[in-house]
Short mmCIF file of C-alpha atoms in Angstrom, two decimals:
data_model
loop_
_atom_site.label_atom_id
_atom_site.label_comp_id
_atom_site.label_asym_id
_atom_site.label_seq_id
_atom_site.Cartn_x
_atom_site.Cartn_y
_atom_site.Cartn_z
CA MET A 6 6.65 10.10 -30.57
CA ASP A 7 3.03 10.34 -31.62
CA ARG A 8 0.67 12.92 -30.22
CA PRO A 9 -1.39 10.65 -27.89
CA THR A 10 1.85 9.38 -26.35
CA GLN A 11 3.08 12.94 -25.81
CA THR A 12 -0.15 14.19 -24.27
CA TYR A 13 -1.69 10.89 -23.06
CA LEU A 14 -4.94 11.87 -24.79
CA GLY A 15 -5.64 12.18 -28.48
CA LYS A 16 -6.71 15.46 -30.10
CA GLY A 17 -10.43 14.74 -29.88
CA LYS A 18 -10.36 13.80 -26.19
CA LEU A 19 -8.21 16.82 -25.46
CA GLU A 20 -10.80 19.12 -26.97
CA GLU A 21 -13.52 17.33 -25.02
CA LEU A 22 -11.55 17.77 -21.79
CA LYS A 23 -11.01 21.47 -22.51
CA GLY A 24 -14.76 21.86 -22.87
CA LEU A 25 -15.36 20.09 -19.55
CA LEU A 26 -12.82 22.30 -17.79
CA TYR A 27 -14.53 25.41 -19.12
CA ALA A 28 -18.04 24.15 -18.30
CA LYS A 29 -17.11 23.10 -14.76
CA ARG A 30 -14.83 26.10 -14.17
CA ALA A 31 -12.23 23.58 -12.99
CA SER A 32 -8.55 24.34 -12.53
CA THR A 33 -7.25 20.83 -11.78
CA VAL A 34 -7.35 17.55 -13.70
CA ILE A 35 -6.74 14.22 -11.96
CA CYS A 36 -5.70 11.34 -14.20
CA ASP A 37 -6.41 7.80 -12.97
CA ASP A 38 -3.14 6.52 -14.39
CA GLU A 39 0.59 7.17 -14.17
CA LEU A 40 1.78 9.98 -16.45
CA THR A 41 5.33 10.45 -17.64
CA PRO A 42 6.86 13.83 -16.81
CA THR A 43 6.60 14.79 -20.50
CA GLN A 44 2.93 13.83 -20.68
CA GLN A 45 2.15 15.82 -17.55
CA ARG A 46 3.92 18.95 -18.83
CA ASN A 47 2.36 18.70 -22.29
CA LEU A 48 -1.11 18.16 -20.86
CA GLU A 49 -0.80 21.23 -18.65
CA LYS A 50 0.35 23.25 -21.67
CA GLU A 51 -2.50 21.98 -23.86
CA LEU A 52 -5.03 22.69 -21.10
CA GLY A 53 -4.01 26.30 -20.72
CA GLY A 54 -2.05 25.91 -17.52
CA ALA A 55 -4.56 23.79 -15.60
CA LYS A 56 -2.85 21.72 -12.93
CA VAL A 57 -2.57 18.03 -13.89
CA ILE A 58 -2.18 15.40 -11.16
CA ASP A 59 -1.69 11.74 -11.95
CA ARG A 60 -2.64 8.69 -9.89
CA THR A 61 0.74 8.41 -8.17
CA ALA A 62 0.78 12.03 -7.04
CA LEU A 63 -2.75 11.73 -5.65
CA ILE A 64 -1.92 8.57 -3.70
CA LEU A 65 1.24 10.16 -2.32
CA ASP A 66 -0.77 13.21 -1.22
CA VAL A 67 -3.17 10.94 0.67
CA PHE A 68 -0.24 9.04 2.20
CA ALA A 69 1.32 12.32 3.35
CA GLN A 70 -1.90 13.23 5.17
CA ARG A 71 -2.08 9.81 6.87
CA ALA A 72 1.58 9.51 7.94
CA ARG A 73 1.75 9.96 11.71
CA THR A 74 4.94 8.21 12.78
CA LYS A 75 8.54 9.01 11.92
CA ASP A 76 8.87 5.79 9.93
CA GLY A 77 5.72 6.53 7.95
CA ARG A 78 6.80 10.07 7.14
CA LEU A 79 10.22 8.84 5.98
CA GLN A 80 8.64 6.32 3.61
CA VAL A 81 6.21 8.86 2.17
CA GLU A 82 8.88 11.54 1.74
CA LEU A 83 11.17 9.11 -0.10
CA ALA A 84 8.38 8.18 -2.52
CA GLN A 85 7.54 11.87 -3.05
CA HIS A 86 11.15 12.83 -3.80
CA GLU A 87 11.67 9.93 -6.21
CA TYR A 88 8.47 10.96 -7.96
CA LEU A 89 9.60 14.60 -8.07
CA LEU A 90 13.15 14.10 -9.38
CA PRO A 91 12.36 13.38 -13.07
CA ARG A 92 9.75 16.16 -13.02
CA LEU A 93 12.13 18.97 -12.09
CA ALA A 94 12.93 19.66 -15.74
CA GLY A 95 10.74 22.46 -16.95
CA GLN A 96 10.21 23.96 -13.50
CA TRP A 97 12.54 26.81 -14.45
CA THR A 98 11.85 27.16 -18.17
CA HIS A 99 10.71 30.72 -17.58
CA LEU A 100 14.38 31.58 -16.89
CA GLU A 101 15.84 29.96 -20.00
CA ARG A 102 15.72 33.23 -21.90
CA LEU A 103 18.27 34.58 -19.39
CA GLY A 104 20.89 32.09 -20.53
CA GLY A 105 24.27 33.35 -21.73
CA GLY A 106 26.15 32.76 -24.93
CA ILE A 107 28.07 29.75 -26.18
CA GLY A 108 29.86 27.87 -23.40
CA THR A 109 27.88 29.53 -20.60
CA ARG A 110 24.98 28.31 -18.50
CA GLY A 111 21.89 30.33 -17.76
CA PRO A 112 20.46 30.85 -14.29
CA GLY A 113 17.50 28.59 -15.09
CA GLU A 114 19.70 25.65 -16.00
CA THR A 115 21.83 26.25 -12.91
CA GLN A 116 18.76 26.21 -10.73
CA ILE A 117 17.59 22.90 -12.23
CA GLU A 118 20.95 21.29 -11.56
CA THR A 119 20.99 22.66 -8.01
CA ASP A 120 17.50 21.34 -7.34
CA ARG A 121 18.35 17.92 -8.76
CA ARG A 122 21.47 17.69 -6.60
CA LEU A 123 19.53 18.64 -3.46
CA VAL A 124 16.76 16.16 -4.21
CA ARG A 125 19.27 13.36 -4.89
CA GLN A 126 21.06 14.13 -1.63
CA ARG A 127 17.78 14.05 0.26
CA ILE A 128 16.84 10.73 -1.39
CA GLN A 129 20.14 9.19 -0.31
CA LYS A 130 19.65 10.48 3.25
CA LEU A 131 16.11 9.08 3.38
CA LYS A 132 17.30 5.71 2.06
CA ARG A 133 19.97 5.55 4.79
CA ASP A 134 17.40 6.40 7.45
CA LEU A 135 14.98 3.79 6.11
CA GLU A 136 17.75 1.20 6.05
CA ASP A 137 18.14 1.86 9.78
CA VAL A 138 14.39 1.29 10.14
CA ARG A 139 14.66 -2.01 8.24
CA ARG A 140 17.55 -3.18 10.43
CA HIS A 141 15.64 -2.25 13.58
CA ARG A 142 12.57 -4.16 12.43
CA ALA A 143 14.73 -7.11 11.37
CA ARG A 144 16.18 -7.27 14.90
CA TYR A 145 12.67 -7.11 16.33
CA ARG A 146 11.51 -9.93 14.05
CA ALA A 147 14.57 -11.99 15.04
CA ARG A 148 13.60 -11.62 18.71
CA ARG A 149 10.06 -12.73 17.87
CA ILE A 150 11.45 -15.82 16.13
CA GLU A 151 13.56 -16.62 19.19
CA MET A 152 10.44 -16.33 21.35
CA GLU A 153 8.71 -18.72 18.90
CA VAL A 154 5.57 -16.60 18.72
CA PRO A 155 3.76 -16.86 15.36
CA VAL A 156 2.90 -13.69 13.46
CA VAL A 157 -0.35 -13.25 11.54
CA SER A 158 -0.25 -10.34 9.08
CA LEU A 159 -3.49 -8.64 8.11
CA VAL A 160 -3.50 -7.62 4.46
CA GLY A 161 -6.24 -6.40 2.19
CA TYR A 162 -7.54 -3.71 -0.10
CA THR A 163 -7.57 -0.30 1.53
CA ASN A 164 -10.64 0.36 3.67
CA ALA A 165 -11.49 -3.35 3.97
CA GLY A 166 -11.66 -3.06 7.76
CA LYS A 167 -8.24 -4.46 8.78
CA SER A 168 -7.70 -1.97 11.60
CA SER A 169 -11.26 -2.41 12.86
CA LEU A 170 -10.75 -6.18 12.89
CA LEU A 171 -7.45 -5.79 14.77
CA ASN A 172 -9.15 -3.56 17.32
CA ARG A 173 -12.02 -5.99 17.80
CA LEU A 174 -9.75 -9.02 18.23
CA THR A 175 -7.21 -7.36 20.54
CA ASN A 176 -9.15 -4.55 22.27
CA ALA A 177 -6.59 -2.17 20.77
CA ASP A 178 -7.19 1.48 19.92
CA VAL A 179 -5.63 1.59 16.46
CA MET A 180 -7.05 4.34 14.25
CA ALA A 181 -9.89 2.80 12.27
CA GLU A 182 -11.89 5.17 10.11
CA ASN A 183 -13.75 5.06 6.82
CA LEU A 184 -10.68 6.41 5.04
CA LEU A 185 -8.25 5.25 2.40
CA PHE A 186 -4.85 4.23 3.83
CA SER A 187 -5.67 5.03 7.47
CA THR A 188 -2.76 2.72 8.43
CA LEU A 189 0.70 3.20 6.91
CA ASP A 190 2.98 1.62 9.52
CA PRO A 191 2.77 -1.98 10.73
CA ILE A 192 0.98 -2.13 14.09
CA THR A 193 1.36 -5.29 16.16
CA ARG A 194 -0.78 -6.53 19.06
CA ARG A 195 -0.75 -9.81 20.99
CA ILE A 196 -3.77 -12.10 21.33
CA LYS A 197 -4.45 -15.53 22.77
CA THR A 198 -6.34 -18.00 20.60
CA PRO A 199 -9.03 -20.41 21.89
CA ALA A 200 -6.34 -23.12 22.10
CA GLY A 201 -4.28 -20.92 24.40
CA ARG A 202 -1.70 -20.05 21.75
CA ASP A 203 -0.01 -16.63 21.90
CA VAL A 204 -0.15 -14.93 18.51
CA LEU A 205 1.00 -11.54 17.23
CA LEU A 206 -1.43 -9.79 14.87
CA THR A 207 0.14 -7.19 12.58
CA ASP A 208 -1.88 -4.62 10.65
CA THR A 209 -0.22 -3.36 7.45
CA VAL A 210 -0.69 -0.71 4.77
CA GLY A 211 -3.74 -1.24 2.57
CA PHE A 212 -3.35 -2.27 -1.06
CA ILE A 213 -4.95 -0.62 -4.07
CA GLN A 214 -5.28 -1.30 -7.76
CA LYS A 215 -2.24 -0.20 -9.78
CA LEU A 216 -0.20 0.44 -6.63
CA PRO A 217 2.59 2.78 -7.84
CA THR A 218 6.04 1.23 -8.00
CA ALA A 219 7.48 4.20 -6.09
CA VAL A 220 5.14 3.41 -3.21
CA VAL A 221 6.03 -0.29 -3.21
CA ALA A 222 9.75 0.55 -3.16
CA ALA A 223 9.45 3.16 -0.42
CA PHE A 224 7.30 0.90 1.76
CA ARG A 225 9.62 -2.08 1.46
CA ALA A 226 10.34 -1.99 5.20
CA THR A 227 6.62 -2.22 5.93
CA LEU A 228 5.89 -4.92 3.35
CA GLU A 229 8.71 -7.05 4.74
CA GLU A 230 6.53 -7.58 7.80
CA VAL A 231 4.15 -9.52 5.57
CA GLN A 232 6.95 -11.49 3.95
CA GLU A 233 8.27 -12.63 7.34
CA SER A 234 4.90 -13.54 8.85
CA THR A 235 3.82 -17.09 9.70
CA LEU A 236 0.31 -16.69 8.31
CA VAL A 237 -1.37 -14.11 6.07
CA LEU A 238 -4.94 -13.07 6.90
CA HIS A 239 -6.54 -11.54 3.81
CA VAL A 240 -9.31 -9.18 4.97
CA LEU A 241 -11.89 -8.60 2.23
CA ASP A 242 -14.84 -6.20 2.24
CA ILE A 243 -17.33 -8.85 1.17
CA ALA A 244 -20.20 -6.34 0.92
CA HIS A 245 -18.42 -4.18 -1.65
CA PRO A 246 -19.79 -4.48 -5.22
CA ASN A 247 -16.21 -4.86 -6.50
CA ALA A 248 -15.14 -7.43 -3.88
CA ALA A 249 -13.97 -9.94 -6.50
CA GLN A 250 -11.76 -7.40 -8.25
CA MET A 251 -10.37 -6.20 -4.92
CA ALA A 252 -9.53 -9.78 -3.94
CA ALA A 253 -7.74 -10.28 -7.27
CA VAL A 254 -5.70 -7.09 -6.75
CA VAL A 255 -4.55 -8.22 -3.29
CA GLU A 256 -3.71 -11.72 -4.49
CA GLY A 257 -1.74 -10.20 -7.38
CA ILE A 258 0.29 -7.96 -5.08
CA LEU A 259 1.02 -10.89 -2.75
CA LYS A 260 2.30 -12.77 -5.79
CA ASP A 261 4.47 -9.81 -6.81
CA LEU A 262 5.92 -9.74 -3.29
CA GLY A 263 6.86 -13.41 -3.65
CA ILE A 264 4.55 -14.66 -0.90
CA ALA A 265 1.69 -16.16 -2.89
CA ASP A 266 2.50 -19.60 -1.43
CA LYS A 267 2.50 -18.44 2.21
CA PRO A 268 -0.27 -20.03 4.34
CA ARG A 269 -3.33 -17.83 4.06
CA LEU A 270 -6.80 -17.36 5.51
CA VAL A 271 -9.52 -15.05 4.24
CA ALA A 272 -11.81 -12.98 6.48
CA LEU A 273 -14.94 -12.03 4.53
CA ASN A 274 -15.40 -8.85 6.53
CA LYS A 275 -18.35 -6.44 6.85
CA ALA A 276 -20.74 -9.39 6.69
CA ASP A 277 -23.18 -7.32 8.77
CA LEU A 278 -23.82 -5.25 5.62
CA LEU A 279 -25.08 -8.34 3.78
CA ASP A 280 -28.59 -7.88 5.16
CA GLU A 281 -32.00 -7.72 3.57
CA ASN A 282 -31.15 -4.28 2.18
CA VAL A 283 -28.26 -5.48 0.01
CA ASP A 284 -29.05 -6.11 -3.63
CA ALA A 285 -29.34 -9.71 -4.81
CA GLU A 286 -26.41 -9.41 -7.20
CA THR A 287 -23.99 -8.30 -4.46
CA LEU A 288 -25.22 -11.05 -2.12
CA SER A 289 -24.87 -13.70 -4.85
CA ARG A 290 -21.38 -12.51 -5.67
CA ALA A 291 -20.40 -12.63 -1.98
CA LEU A 292 -21.66 -16.21 -1.62
CA GLN A 293 -19.82 -17.25 -4.77
CA LEU A 294 -16.58 -15.83 -3.37
CA ALA A 295 -17.13 -17.61 -0.06
CA ASP A 296 -17.93 -20.95 -1.69
CA GLY A 297 -15.33 -20.69 -4.41
CA GLU A 298 -11.56 -20.93 -4.55
CA LEU A 299 -11.13 -17.91 -2.26
CA GLY A 300 -13.13 -19.48 0.58
CA GLY A 301 -13.02 -17.76 3.94
CA VAL A 302 -14.91 -16.96 7.12
CA PHE A 303 -17.74 -14.43 7.26
CA THR A 304 -16.81 -11.81 9.87
CA SER A 305 -17.90 -8.42 11.10
CA ALA A 306 -15.56 -6.18 13.04
CA GLU A 307 -18.60 -4.01 13.78
CA THR A 308 -20.78 -6.68 15.44
CA GLY A 309 -18.24 -9.40 16.30
CA THR A 310 -19.93 -11.94 14.03
CA GLY A 311 -17.66 -14.84 13.07
CA LEU A 312 -14.64 -13.78 15.14
CA ASP A 313 -14.67 -16.93 17.31
CA THR A 314 -14.73 -19.03 14.16
CA LEU A 315 -11.91 -16.96 12.66
CA LEU A 316 -9.73 -17.48 15.73
CA ARG A 317 -10.33 -21.24 15.57
CA GLU A 318 -9.37 -21.19 11.89
CA ILE A 319 -6.17 -19.33 12.80
CA ASP A 320 -5.44 -21.99 15.41
CA ASP A 321 -5.98 -24.78 12.88
CA ALA A 322 -3.81 -23.07 10.24
CA LEU A 323 -0.96 -22.55 12.69
CA SER A 324 -1.23 -26.15 13.90
CA ALA A 325 -0.98 -27.31 10.29
CA GLU A 326 2.05 -25.07 9.87
CA ASP A 327 3.55 -26.69 13.00
CA GLU A 328 3.12 -30.12 11.47
CA ASP A 329 4.62 -29.05 8.14
CA ARG A 330 7.62 -27.51 9.87
CA GLU A 331 8.17 -30.57 12.06
CA LEU A 332 7.92 -32.89 9.03
CA THR A 333 10.45 -30.77 7.16
CA ALA A 334 12.75 -30.81 10.19
CA VAL A 335 12.51 -34.62 10.43
CA LEU A 336 13.38 -34.96 6.75
CA ASP A 337 16.28 -32.55 7.20
CA GLY A 338 17.47 -34.29 10.35
CA THR A 339 17.07 -31.11 12.42
CA TYR A 340 13.89 -32.03 14.33
CA GLY A 341 13.61 -30.77 17.89
CA PRO A 342 10.84 -29.59 20.20
CA ARG A 343 9.46 -26.36 18.84
CA ARG A 344 6.08 -24.77 19.24
CA ILE A 345 4.84 -21.76 17.29
#
């Protein structure tokens, strides 16, 4: 294994980073990428014991602060333990010198094995508990299907304003702050569209670039809400300078989840920020997104702009879904009165 692979950074960048640590009197380094356990340990050794945190650990720390429900805490704890397990090696290296002779095991090695066993047991317990959560949510979704009430899932890059939009449309009191991942658990509220249709709106966990695989796996129960929805409402912060990249990230994750072909609308949210103070480049980029393949409806959860139009678009999309389902049923010979 070459040196950059072992330490993530090459020798020159390592020396540069050491200089920055000294100049800033910093004791922690945050890496905007996933590090292998070996890379993390070697980096900390090369940097004189400075704490090294990778992207996954940082995201999990934020998730842990945001988790408020039992289900949310279970999902975060599972992701944390699965992240921790391969990193236990080396936690007790200071005891290796206490090891015995041939055929014996030192206290340090014993402690590592004990910790691994306890972590594995906890992971299995968390997985069983989360399977109960999945079954409970599956029963709830089955009841919704029996009631023939369509479900619209709000998805989007974190901090795009999904919770604010849900609150505005439903007069709910879901936590909506200028924070990353303010919502971890699916939150569902009922609304009535202009056509008089009952619809369930579900807010979900926000997406982010390079979403760690451990997070995706742990939040499977939450992401299944999106997979089972009738319509996906992609909420995009249209005023953000990186709106196009954020949209691409969300579309990519939807594809990874196997729901890229699910009926979809786009809410170009925070349109109130596209005022005379916004720079011309951001405004031009926003208009290109709106007029291009992404399309969408300009909305503002803050002012209410565009929400009536959005609700009409939801009505139209669900009506089109009705027609598609009825056509499929006719072709299959299973047609019967059914309204979503």
